[in-house]
C-alpha cells in the first residue's frame, strides 16, 4: 500500500561506504561570538552554524578562541587521553568477564573534559552515563571509579548500582540514573535553588540527542526559560542512540541547538571534537548563567566511535569504519596536533604520556581488583542492601533483614 | 486551639513551616498569586513573597524534577499536584528518582520533597478528579505515603512530612476539605466546626508519620480505613449496630503493623475499606498482613469493601463509591448476622 508516512533512517548502513560531504561545516573562526547578555532572538544564526576554533592547519582562529595557555592545553590532552585509556582498559576487563557492563566515551572525550575545565569547582554537574571525563577532570581516583564498576568492598555505592552509574558528591557529580533525561530538569531545580540562596554556583547538565526526545528535555527548557535559571543545558549529539540515528530523534529537521530558540534561550552548536571550541562555548554559557543572564542550550556535535555499551554490536546497524570518515575527526588527535603546531608538544612526549597513563591505569586496576571483584568478592555487606532506602531503616525492613539473616 | 477546616489546616501547616524554615518553598500550578484551586495556599505568596510561594508551568514531571534538584541543593520543597489524577506525568521522577536518590547514591544525595495532592471521590469529579492512587505509591520503596482524615491530622501530618528527610506523597481527600463526610450525599453538609477533628492548634505541632490512629475503640471487629472512608466506616458500624474498632491507617507506607495486628488479634474480625479499586489495591496488602499476623485469632474471612474495578464514573458515582450500606453489609457478613 502506498503511504506518505516519513520514516527517517540512518545515512549509512552496514556495507555502505560513508560519505559525510552533505554535512555543512563552517570554516573555523567564521562564527561570531556575541556578548553574553544577548537575547535569544538575536542569536538565531548561531544554532544553525557551528562554533569551530581549530583550523585545517591546527591553529586556533576566530572570536571563539579561548586563548588557553599551553599548560592548560596539555592538561586537557592528558585528561582526554586518560579517559580513553581508562575506557579501553575497562572494556577489556568486561571482555575478560571481570566486570558485568561498561560504556566507553571514545570520540567524545572533549565534551566532558573541556566542559569540566571551563567550570568552577562549586558548579554542580548532572551528567548522563557517558561523561566519565568529568570525574577524571575533577580528580576522582581511577581506583574509586573501578571499584564502583567492580561492585566490590570499596565501592562507594555499596554494590547497589550498575557499573558506570557513578555518584561522587565530593566533586559535585550527581548520582547517575538509568532512566534517561531525568537529570535534565533536576539540574534546573538545583540552579533555581542556587539563585534562591544567592550563591554564584551554576548547574550543568548533559543529555544525549536521543534522550532529548524525552519529556524531561522539554520540562528543563521550559522551566529554565521561565525562571531564567543559571544552568547550562548540553545535548551531546553523537549521531547514535544505540541503533537509531539522530534522524529518528528529529535531527534531520533542524539542529538540536535550534530547539532553544523556541524557548527564548540562546542555542549554540559546537564542533564537539574541537577542544577549544567546546571550552569556549561552555565558558560563554557558564558566564551567562553566573552573571544572571539565564540558561543556554549547547549542542555538542560529535560521533559515538565506540559501541553503545558492552552489550551492543554496532556492526548490525552502521558501517564499522564509519568513524574513519567522520569529518570532525578525533578530539585527542586534533588537540595533540594543535599543541605540536604551537611547538608545545612532540610525538615523543605524547608517546611517553600514553605509556605513563597506561601504567597508571593498569596499576589502578590491580589495586581496585585487590578490593574484590563481582564474581569472587569481597563484596559490600549484604545488610547494606536494606540501608538508605529511607534515612532510618523502618521496621518492615529490619524484619526483612532479619529474615534474610536466617536463611 | 481554634476551629479550622482541612483547607485552613493545610494552609496553616505551610504557613508555620514557611515561617520557621527559610529553606521551605511552596510551588505548583496556580498555588502562587491565586492561592490554589482549593485555596490551600491562599495568602502565602503575599505573606512570604513570590520567591517562596510561586506558580509553575503546567508540567507535573517538571514540577517534581525541579523540586528534586532544589532538595538536593538544600531546600525543602513543598509542591502541589493539582489533582492526584494528574500525578502520572511525574511518576518517573517520583519512582525512578525521588524515591531512589538516597539508595542509589549510597546516602550521598537525598531530597526531602513533600508532594501534596488532592485525592478521592464523592464530589462528582468523574474519571480524572476522583482517583485514589495510594496503592501505586505504596508499592514504591523509598517514599512515604500519608493521608489524613481530619484537619487536626492534616496539619500535624503535613508539618511532620515537611520536616521529614524522606520524600512524602501527601494525599488530601478533597471530599473532606470542608467537612467530614459519612457517605450519604443526600444528608446536609456538615462543617468541621461540629467535629472534634476540626479543633486545630494555631502553632507548630506534629502527628507522627508511620503511626496509625485508633479512632474508636471497640471489641466486635476491626475496621481498617483511611481518608474519607474512616467517616463512612463509623456510620456503617453504627448502621450495623456493632461495637467496631476503627483504625485510621494515616500512613500508607511505612505501615504501622503493630497497631493493626494488636487490634485484629483481639477482635478476631477485620473489614478493610477504601475508595480505590479493589484488584491490586492497598486492601490486598492490608489483608495479607492481617492474615500473616493474626491467622490463629481470625474468626471470619477478612473482607474488603472497595471501589469497583472500573474507572471512576460520573453519573454512577454513588453506586461506585463504597458507601455505608455496602460497608455495613460486609460488617454483618463477618459478624455472621
XYZ file of C-alpha atoms in Angstrom:
744
model
C 0.000 0.000 0.000
C 1.270 3.450 -0.847
C 1.935 5.575 2.223
C 3.310 9.010 2.822
C 4.475 8.260 6.357
C 8.028 9.507 6.718
C 10.324 7.065 8.480
C 13.775 8.562 8.946
C 16.809 6.362 8.538
C 20.495 6.466 9.237
C 22.543 7.892 6.363
C 24.622 4.722 6.066
C 24.104 1.075 6.877
C 26.476 -1.918 7.110
C 28.070 -2.424 3.719
C 27.733 1.228 2.674
C 30.711 3.495 2.112
C 30.101 6.507 4.383
C 30.180 9.910 2.742
C 29.546 12.897 5.014
C 30.084 15.556 2.347
C 26.480 16.672 2.870
C 27.276 17.909 6.390
C 27.767 21.635 6.047
C 30.676 22.720 8.200
C 31.528 26.386 8.526
C 35.183 27.282 8.438
C 36.946 27.517 11.791
C 36.783 31.001 13.208
C 33.940 32.035 10.939
C 31.163 32.332 13.501
C 30.706 35.491 15.579
C 30.925 35.453 19.372
C 28.120 37.673 20.699
C 28.133 39.357 24.112
C 26.947 37.050 26.900
C 23.918 39.149 27.798
C 22.420 38.801 24.318
C 18.749 37.914 23.927
C 17.943 34.595 22.297
C 16.167 36.311 19.420
C 19.440 37.898 18.351
C 21.227 34.561 18.232
C 19.078 32.846 15.631
C 22.016 32.267 13.291
C 24.189 30.526 15.889
C 22.417 27.150 16.315
C 22.292 26.658 12.535
C 26.023 27.159 12.179
C 28.830 25.693 14.253
C 31.435 27.093 16.612
C 34.846 25.879 15.421
C 38.208 27.175 16.572
C 40.839 24.736 15.250
C 41.510 25.181 11.549
C 42.952 22.808 8.928
C 46.494 23.761 9.944
C 45.684 23.069 13.616
C 45.778 26.725 14.560
C 43.274 28.416 16.865
C 41.376 31.122 14.984
C 38.463 33.485 15.327
C 36.467 35.185 18.068
C 35.766 31.977 19.920
C 39.440 31.169 20.530
C 39.555 30.930 24.363
C 43.310 31.742 24.362
C 44.240 28.980 26.750
C 47.852 28.711 27.832
C 49.912 25.698 26.828
C 49.841 24.232 30.310
C 46.037 24.165 30.296
C 46.003 22.628 26.836
C 48.423 19.904 27.922
C 46.270 19.204 30.962
C 43.221 18.874 28.727
C 45.079 16.497 26.459
C 46.171 14.449 29.455
C 42.626 14.179 30.845
C 41.204 13.153 27.468
C 43.904 10.587 26.931
C 43.408 9.184 30.427
C 39.675 8.973 29.744
C 40.342 6.912 26.613
C 42.972 4.630 28.154
C 40.725 4.061 31.173
C 37.768 3.225 28.927
C 39.820 0.818 26.831
C 41.099 -0.972 29.925
C 37.603 -1.286 31.398
C 36.230 -2.517 28.075
C 38.890 -5.239 28.049
C 38.095 -6.119 31.639
C 34.491 -6.647 30.627
C 35.600 -8.907 27.777
C 37.577 -10.929 30.320
C 34.481 -11.279 32.478
C 35.814 -9.142 35.331
C 33.020 -6.564 35.236
C 29.412 -7.075 34.165
C 28.959 -3.996 31.982
C 30.755 -0.936 30.645
C 30.212 2.119 28.431
C 33.026 3.947 26.665
C 33.080 7.614 25.684
C 35.508 7.128 22.804
C 35.459 10.101 20.444
C 33.518 12.233 22.922
C 36.298 12.942 25.409
C 36.442 16.667 24.599
C 32.841 17.085 25.685
C 33.348 16.099 29.312
C 36.948 17.244 29.728
C 36.803 20.648 28.040
C 33.421 21.478 29.530
C 34.507 20.492 33.018
C 37.685 22.557 32.718
C 35.577 25.596 31.804
C 33.549 25.280 35.041
C 34.186 26.219 38.680
C 34.572 23.510 41.347
C 31.316 24.619 43.038
C 29.295 24.109 39.867
C 27.002 21.122 40.121
C 27.102 18.562 37.331
C 24.080 16.459 36.338
C 25.564 14.171 33.703
C 24.324 11.266 31.646
C 26.275 7.999 31.676
C 28.867 8.964 29.037
C 30.659 11.831 30.798
C 33.139 9.899 32.916
C 35.676 12.512 31.792
C 34.073 14.870 34.320
C 35.261 12.628 37.143
C 38.735 12.287 35.677
C 38.979 16.060 35.229
C 37.796 16.744 38.764
C 40.400 14.373 40.132
C 38.431 11.328 41.261
C 40.844 8.422 41.632
C 40.554 5.781 38.923
C 40.612 3.163 41.661
C 37.377 4.548 43.097
C 35.687 4.527 39.686
C 36.917 0.990 39.075
C 35.667 -0.197 42.465
C 32.199 1.087 41.567
C 32.347 -0.899 38.329
C 33.507 -3.962 40.250
C 30.816 -3.575 42.970
C 33.488 -4.614 45.446
C 34.186 -3.905 49.115
C 35.472 -0.398 48.273
C 32.502 0.567 46.062
C 31.217 3.929 47.342
C 27.700 2.894 46.279
C 27.887 -0.349 48.251
C 27.196 -2.579 45.285
C 23.745 -1.181 44.675
C 24.302 0.306 41.230
C 25.194 -0.953 37.777
C 28.737 -0.202 36.629
C 29.329 3.363 35.351
C 26.294 4.770 37.190
C 28.646 6.736 39.409
C 27.935 9.179 42.196
C 30.696 11.367 43.638
C 29.326 14.101 45.807
C 32.798 15.274 46.827
C 33.251 16.711 43.320
C 29.613 17.758 42.752
C 28.924 14.900 40.354
C 25.259 13.975 40.729
C 24.149 10.371 41.135
C 23.602 8.798 37.704
C 20.255 7.243 36.934
C 19.471 4.556 34.415
C 16.331 6.467 33.484
C 17.219 8.750 30.632
C 16.805 12.515 30.765
C 15.510 12.662 34.340
C 18.513 14.728 35.426
C 17.857 17.470 32.876
C 15.132 19.336 34.765
C 16.576 18.344 38.157
C 19.580 20.451 37.205
C 17.232 23.364 36.540
C 15.739 22.924 40.019
C 19.210 22.849 41.544
C 20.024 26.067 39.718
C 16.776 27.663 40.923
C 17.805 26.832 44.482
C 21.242 28.353 43.871
C 19.544 31.586 42.804
C 17.210 31.412 45.779
C 20.169 31.018 48.125
C 22.083 33.787 46.398
C 25.177 31.727 45.596
C 27.109 32.104 42.350
C 27.214 28.371 41.636
C 25.591 27.138 38.461
C 24.217 23.776 37.359
C 25.379 21.999 34.242
C 23.641 19.020 32.718
C 24.079 16.637 29.817
C 21.670 14.649 27.715
C 22.153 12.628 24.533
C 20.441 13.684 21.321
C 18.348 10.523 21.529
C 17.110 11.308 25.045
C 16.257 14.852 24.023
C 13.011 13.303 22.776
C 12.033 12.571 26.388
C 9.553 14.883 28.101
C 12.147 15.960 30.661
C 14.047 17.790 27.923
C 11.009 19.973 27.312
C 10.455 20.449 31.050
C 14.026 21.608 31.521
C 13.912 24.115 28.684
C 10.539 25.453 29.817
C 11.457 25.749 33.499
C 14.908 27.207 32.849
C 13.401 29.727 30.477
C 10.501 30.677 32.762
C 12.689 31.139 35.858
C 15.845 32.201 33.955
C 17.823 29.660 35.926
C 21.619 29.625 35.971
C 22.023 26.377 34.102
C 23.943 25.124 31.089
C 21.945 22.522 29.174
C 24.056 20.296 26.946
C 22.884 17.988 24.187
C 25.632 15.607 23.175
C 24.735 14.770 19.587
C 26.913 11.744 18.875
C 24.681 10.744 15.957
C 23.539 7.495 17.580
C 21.075 6.397 20.267
C 22.023 2.726 20.456
C 20.967 1.682 16.913
C 18.843 4.690 15.993
C 20.380 7.564 14.115
C 19.923 11.153 15.263
C 17.363 11.477 12.468
C 14.933 9.377 14.498
C 15.173 11.988 17.277
C 14.339 14.719 14.766
C 17.893 15.653 13.810
C 17.147 15.584 10.085
C 14.767 18.522 10.521
C 16.771 21.104 12.455
C 19.851 21.108 14.665
C 19.168 20.220 18.306
C 20.642 23.574 19.360
C 17.871 25.279 17.390
C 15.292 23.861 19.790
C 16.453 26.533 22.237
C 15.215 29.471 20.212
C 11.571 28.479 20.620
C 12.009 28.634 24.376
C 13.680 32.024 24.282
C 17.077 30.573 25.146
C 20.279 31.032 23.126
C 21.369 27.840 21.397
C 24.985 27.189 20.493
C 26.107 24.430 18.155
C 29.675 23.390 18.681
C 32.218 21.177 16.972
C 32.273 18.617 19.788
C 35.663 17.265 18.734
C 37.305 20.673 18.917
C 38.586 21.021 22.481
C 38.959 24.792 22.175
C 35.502 25.342 20.709
C 33.865 23.200 23.404
C 35.782 25.046 26.111
C 34.907 28.465 24.684
C 31.204 27.756 24.234
C 30.930 26.327 27.744
C 32.774 29.271 29.266
C 30.403 31.632 27.433
C 27.318 29.784 28.677
C 28.704 29.425 32.211
C 29.438 33.127 32.419
C 25.945 33.894 31.150
C 24.480 31.709 33.876
C 26.765 33.042 36.599
C 26.010 36.659 35.810
C 22.261 36.125 35.881
C 21.714 36.299 32.121
C 19.991 32.917 32.129
C 20.316 29.475 30.604
C 21.999 28.326 27.388
C 21.484 25.195 25.313
C 24.644 23.791 23.750
C 24.625 21.079 21.117
C 27.935 19.257 21.035
C 28.238 17.802 17.565
C 30.331 14.660 17.735
C 30.375 10.973 16.876
C 29.999 7.914 19.122
C 33.028 5.992 17.963
C 32.576 3.087 20.383
C 29.707 0.627 20.612
C 26.814 1.970 22.686
C 27.820 -0.356 25.511
C 29.432 -3.735 26.074
C 26.016 -5.235 25.240
C 25.919 -3.642 21.792
C 27.192 -4.677 18.341
C 27.233 -1.622 16.048
C 28.161 -3.811 13.051
C 24.489 -4.714 12.843
C 23.303 -1.179 12.120
C 26.154 1.016 10.842
C 29.381 0.667 8.863
C 32.063 -0.332 11.338
C 34.542 2.090 9.785
C 32.095 4.999 9.791
C 34.134 6.931 12.340
C 37.111 6.967 9.936
C 35.000 9.096 7.589
C 33.662 11.404 10.294
C 34.547 14.930 9.130
C 35.308 16.265 12.632
C 37.981 13.678 13.354
C 39.279 12.654 16.753
C 39.320 15.211 19.602
C 42.551 13.866 21.055
C 44.398 13.886 17.724
C 43.226 17.402 16.979
C 44.340 18.867 20.293
C 47.617 16.992 20.070
C 48.313 18.423 16.607
C 47.400 21.894 17.816
C 49.886 21.647 20.647
C 52.534 20.332 18.258
C 51.790 23.206 15.855
C 52.287 25.601 18.760
C 55.640 23.980 19.472
C 54.368 22.966 22.906
C 54.260 19.217 22.378
C 56.026 16.460 20.453
C 55.182 12.974 19.231
C 57.822 11.657 21.608
C 56.232 13.442 24.580
C 52.882 12.080 23.517
C 54.163 8.517 23.373
C 55.716 8.930 26.817
C 52.434 10.279 28.202
C 50.470 7.392 26.678
C 52.802 4.919 28.332
C 52.641 6.723 31.673
C 48.838 6.769 31.647
C 48.584 3.138 30.586
C 50.836 2.185 33.503
C 48.760 4.311 35.859
C 45.524 2.710 34.679
C 46.938 -0.792 34.980
C 48.283 -0.118 38.480
C 44.913 1.329 39.464
C 43.148 -1.733 38.111
C 45.379 -4.042 40.110
C 44.694 -2.053 43.253
C 40.948 -1.995 42.572
C 40.873 -5.743 41.989
C 42.635 -6.260 45.313
C 39.485 -4.841 46.975
C 37.357 -7.500 45.356
C 35.558 -8.454 42.162
C 31.889 -9.062 41.448
C 32.453 -12.765 40.908
C 34.778 -13.552 43.775
C 34.284 -10.798 46.344
C 34.800 -9.417 48.856
C 31.579 -7.535 48.333
C 29.849 -4.804 50.304
C 27.953 -6.202 53.316
C 24.585 -7.793 52.480
C 22.988 -5.635 55.183
C 23.825 -2.581 53.049
C 21.018 -3.721 50.756
C 18.477 -2.585 53.360
C 20.097 0.738 54.255
C 19.499 4.157 52.678
C 16.088 3.170 51.302
C 14.932 5.681 53.902
C 17.031 7.852 56.200
C 16.329 5.403 59.035
C 15.696 1.706 58.470
C 11.943 1.213 59.053
C 10.529 -1.763 60.995
C 9.486 -3.775 57.949
C 12.978 -3.576 56.502
C 14.553 -4.563 59.817
C 12.243 -7.567 59.730
C 13.221 -8.427 56.169
C 16.919 -8.061 57.004
C 16.451 -10.448 59.922
C 14.530 -12.836 57.703
C 17.379 -12.922 55.238
C 19.795 -13.494 58.118
C 18.001 -16.710 58.997
C 18.432 -18.133 55.507
C -6.964 25.924 69.733
C -9.185 27.187 67.011
C -11.608 25.667 64.527
C -10.289 25.017 61.041
C -11.482 23.105 58.060
C -8.942 20.893 56.316
C -8.033 23.557 53.756
C -7.264 26.037 56.536
C -5.344 23.410 58.488
C -3.153 22.611 55.479
C -2.667 26.309 54.830
C -1.703 26.767 58.471
C 0.829 23.911 58.269
C 2.561 25.543 55.299
C 2.367 28.936 56.991
C 4.044 27.547 60.113
C 6.792 25.855 58.105
C 7.404 28.834 55.802
C 7.814 30.995 58.893
C 10.048 28.541 60.690
C 12.411 27.402 57.946
C 13.735 29.656 55.153
C 14.522 26.554 53.122
C 10.846 25.692 52.798
C 9.380 26.799 49.480
C 5.946 26.123 48.048
C 5.048 25.862 44.361
C 2.742 24.263 41.833
C 0.066 25.111 39.300
C -2.000 28.109 40.479
C -0.630 27.943 44.046
C 1.033 31.375 43.978
C -0.902 34.557 43.343
C -4.263 32.793 43.139
C -3.751 30.705 46.293
C -4.590 27.350 44.797
C -7.719 25.982 43.133
C -8.768 24.670 46.576
C -7.456 27.760 48.445
C -4.868 25.675 50.321
C -2.088 28.198 49.667
C -4.211 31.328 49.940
C -2.336 34.362 51.233
C 1.020 32.595 51.427
C 2.617 34.342 48.448
C 1.549 37.713 49.789
C 2.971 36.885 53.217
C 6.253 35.244 52.171
C 6.972 36.669 48.712
C 6.997 35.178 45.262
C 10.432 33.623 45.711
C 8.981 31.319 48.328
C 5.493 30.644 47.023
C 5.081 30.662 43.258
C 3.222 29.446 40.193
C 4.683 26.872 37.830
C 4.138 25.871 34.236
C 1.595 23.075 33.741
C 4.108 20.254 33.811
C 3.835 17.794 36.669
C 7.034 15.988 35.666
C 8.853 19.304 35.598
C 7.464 20.361 38.965
C 8.719 17.216 40.680
C 12.024 17.197 38.785
C 12.717 20.801 39.746
C 11.757 20.047 43.349
C 14.205 17.150 43.415
C 17.013 19.397 42.226
C 16.113 22.041 44.779
C 16.027 19.472 47.555
C 19.464 18.250 46.550
C 20.647 21.848 46.849
C 19.432 22.168 50.425
C 15.871 23.420 50.076
C 12.766 21.726 51.423
C 10.225 21.977 48.599
C 6.518 21.503 49.212
C 4.921 21.054 45.812
C 1.345 20.631 44.763
C -0.059 18.406 42.042
C -3.498 19.879 41.433
C -5.271 16.502 41.408
C -3.846 13.091 42.261
C -5.305 12.027 38.912
C -2.618 14.188 37.274
C 0.386 12.895 39.154
C 1.204 10.314 36.472
C 3.333 12.574 34.261
C 5.572 12.880 37.342
C 5.566 9.164 38.018
C 9.020 8.577 36.521
C 10.506 11.391 38.593
C 8.844 10.071 41.757
C 9.587 6.374 41.326
C 12.885 6.374 39.454
C 14.403 9.449 41.065
C 12.877 10.894 44.216
C 12.342 7.517 45.856
C 15.807 6.194 44.986
C 18.257 9.064 45.238
C 19.454 8.155 48.709
C 19.707 4.461 47.976
C 21.423 4.604 44.631
C 23.911 7.254 45.752
C 24.962 5.361 48.859
C 23.428 8.082 51.013
C 25.273 10.936 49.257
C 22.176 12.576 47.821
C 18.613 12.875 49.010
C 15.781 15.285 48.537
C 13.179 15.994 51.240
C 10.343 16.796 48.837
C 6.729 16.792 50.010
C 4.191 16.293 47.217
C 0.714 17.423 48.227
C -2.116 16.246 46.054
C -5.922 16.196 46.443
C -7.331 12.699 46.026
C -10.518 10.679 46.342
C -14.060 10.874 45.041
C -17.531 11.646 46.245
C -17.520 15.063 44.614
C -18.878 14.362 41.112
C -15.322 14.502 39.854
C -15.655 11.834 37.224
C -12.687 9.888 35.947
C -9.921 12.436 36.372
C -10.840 14.283 39.571
C -11.667 11.352 41.839
C -8.874 8.830 41.807
C -7.181 7.263 44.819
C -3.726 6.199 43.611
C -2.225 5.299 47.011
C -1.603 1.646 46.123
C 0.579 2.725 43.225
C 2.840 4.611 45.623
C 2.628 2.012 48.377
C 4.474 -0.300 46.001
C 7.388 2.114 45.616
C 10.190 1.632 48.116
C 11.856 4.818 49.299
C 8.863 7.100 49.576
C 6.393 7.513 52.390
C 2.699 7.941 51.652
C 0.443 9.772 54.067
C -3.310 10.511 54.069
C -5.149 12.449 56.805
C -8.821 12.229 57.714
C -9.288 15.399 59.786
C -7.989 18.977 59.940
C -6.022 18.176 63.114
C -4.239 15.264 61.491
C -3.862 17.134 58.206
C -1.873 19.925 59.809
C 0.155 17.712 62.122
C 0.972 15.191 59.415
C 1.840 17.879 56.867
C 4.257 19.595 59.247
C 5.782 16.212 60.047
C 6.038 15.475 56.313
C 7.764 18.745 55.508
C 10.215 18.174 58.358
C 10.862 14.567 57.352
C 14.086 13.976 55.406
C 12.435 11.273 53.299
C 10.206 12.108 50.319
C 6.487 12.115 51.056
C 3.380 11.724 48.931
C 0.757 13.629 50.911
C -2.732 12.682 49.750
C -5.542 15.039 50.726
C -9.090 13.667 50.500
C -10.756 16.650 48.862
C -14.178 15.355 49.937
C -13.030 16.172 53.493
C -11.694 19.664 52.728
C -14.803 21.425 54.048
C -16.282 18.893 56.426
C -16.453 15.248 57.473
C -18.436 13.005 55.132
C -20.158 9.800 56.159
C -21.001 8.666 52.653
C -24.597 9.810 52.246
C -24.732 12.583 49.621
C -28.382 13.317 50.459
C -27.623 14.350 54.019
C -26.910 18.066 54.527
C -23.234 19.011 54.546
C -21.560 19.042 57.957
C -18.877 21.566 58.914
C -15.614 20.678 60.631
C -16.669 23.018 63.466
C -19.094 20.291 64.564
C -16.384 17.613 64.706
C -13.572 17.213 67.294
C -11.080 16.772 64.418
C -11.756 20.386 63.474
C -10.075 21.654 66.643
C -6.591 22.668 65.499
C -3.729 24.356 67.391
C -2.560 27.539 65.677
C 1.179 26.947 66.112
C 3.604 24.159 65.426
C 2.813 20.541 66.294
C 3.235 17.206 64.548
C 1.336 13.972 64.153
C 3.876 11.167 63.785
C 4.347 9.580 60.366
C 4.182 5.780 60.444
C 1.663 5.642 63.260
C -1.959 4.545 62.830
C -4.696 6.026 64.966
C -7.395 4.095 66.838
C -10.268 6.464 66.091
C -12.821 4.458 68.012
C -12.115 1.592 70.403
C -14.367 -1.455 70.048
C -14.471 -5.177 70.647
C -16.583 -6.810 67.879
C -14.405 -6.273 64.847
C -11.628 -4.070 63.459
C -12.246 -1.784 60.508
C -9.153 -0.617 58.672
C -9.714 2.580 56.715
C -8.138 5.929 55.819
C -9.157 9.272 54.367
C -12.854 9.760 53.732
C -13.596 6.119 54.456
C -12.888 6.373 58.196
C -16.005 8.539 58.470
C -18.024 6.199 56.243
C -16.837 3.252 58.356
C -18.068 4.955 61.528
C -21.518 5.499 60.044
C -21.617 1.929 58.721
C -20.699 0.437 62.102
C -23.489 2.400 63.705
C -25.869 1.240 60.990
C -24.870 -2.382 61.583
C -25.148 -1.916 65.335
C -21.749 -3.392 66.172
C -19.011 -2.292 68.559
C -16.366 -1.717 65.917
C -12.773 -0.688 66.492
C -11.963 1.807 63.739
C -8.340 2.274 62.829
C -7.306 5.222 60.698
C -4.190 3.958 58.889
C -2.936 7.556 58.353
C 0.422 6.419 56.907
C 0.008 4.074 53.945
C 3.721 3.330 53.937
C 5.608 2.524 56.047
C 2.633 0.854 57.693
C 2.010 0.651 61.461
C 1.633 -3.128 61.533
C 1.700 -3.380 65.340
C -1.413 -1.274 65.973
C -3.360 -3.208 63.351
C -2.200 -6.663 64.449
C -2.863 -5.962 68.122
C -6.398 -4.848 67.326
C -7.368 -7.692 64.990
C -5.827 -10.328 67.257
C -8.130 -9.016 69.973
C -11.340 -8.592 67.910
C -10.814 -11.614 65.654
C -12.514 -9.953 62.694
C -11.432 -7.428 60.095
C -13.058 -5.382 57.368
C -10.924 -3.225 55.089
C -12.419 -0.215 53.359
C -11.032 2.024 50.651
C -12.286 4.115 47.750
C -9.630 2.880 45.350
C -10.299 -0.004 43.002
C -10.081 -3.449 44.534
C -7.759 -5.561 42.368
C -4.149 -4.855 43.299
C -5.425 -2.225 45.717
C -3.889 -1.383 49.073
C -6.545 -3.500 50.791
C -4.860 -6.575 49.379
C -1.651 -5.713 51.243
C -3.554 -4.958 54.456
C -5.442 -8.231 54.142
C -2.270 -10.235 53.574
C -0.561 -8.645 56.565
C -3.560 -9.281 58.849
C -3.695 -12.883 57.661
C 0.014 -13.383 58.369
C -0.024 -11.664 61.752
C -3.428 -12.736 63.111
C -4.231 -16.080 61.445
C -4.798 -18.014 64.696
C -7.073 -15.270 66.056
C -9.263 -14.791 62.990
C -12.843 -15.960 63.357
C -14.023 -14.938 59.892
C -12.564 -14.190 56.451
C -11.116 -10.706 56.039
C -13.424 -8.716 53.768
C -12.575 -5.778 51.557
C -15.063 -3.081 50.564
C -13.583 -1.014 47.737
C -14.324 0.903 44.598
C -15.231 -1.366 41.718
C -12.546 -2.330 39.219
C -13.682 0.323 36.779
C -12.579 3.868 36.068
C -14.334 6.297 38.391
C -17.700 7.108 36.709
C -19.640 10.349 36.751
C -23.361 9.510 36.698
C -22.959 6.262 38.650
C -20.877 7.864 41.414
C -22.944 6.639 44.360
C -23.099 3.107 43.024
C -19.315 3.207 42.699
C -18.385 4.918 45.987
C -18.252 2.331 48.814
C -20.921 3.932 50.976
C -22.153 2.984 54.441
C -24.678 0.402 53.192
C -22.025 -1.621 51.412
C -19.664 -1.363 54.363
C -22.444 -2.304 56.811
C -23.256 -5.357 54.686
C -19.649 -6.523 54.916
C -19.656 -5.914 58.659
C -22.768 -8.084 59.089
C -21.198 -10.735 56.913
C -18.047 -11.065 59.032
C -20.134 -10.909 62.210
C -22.317 -13.750 60.864
C -25.524 -11.794 61.361
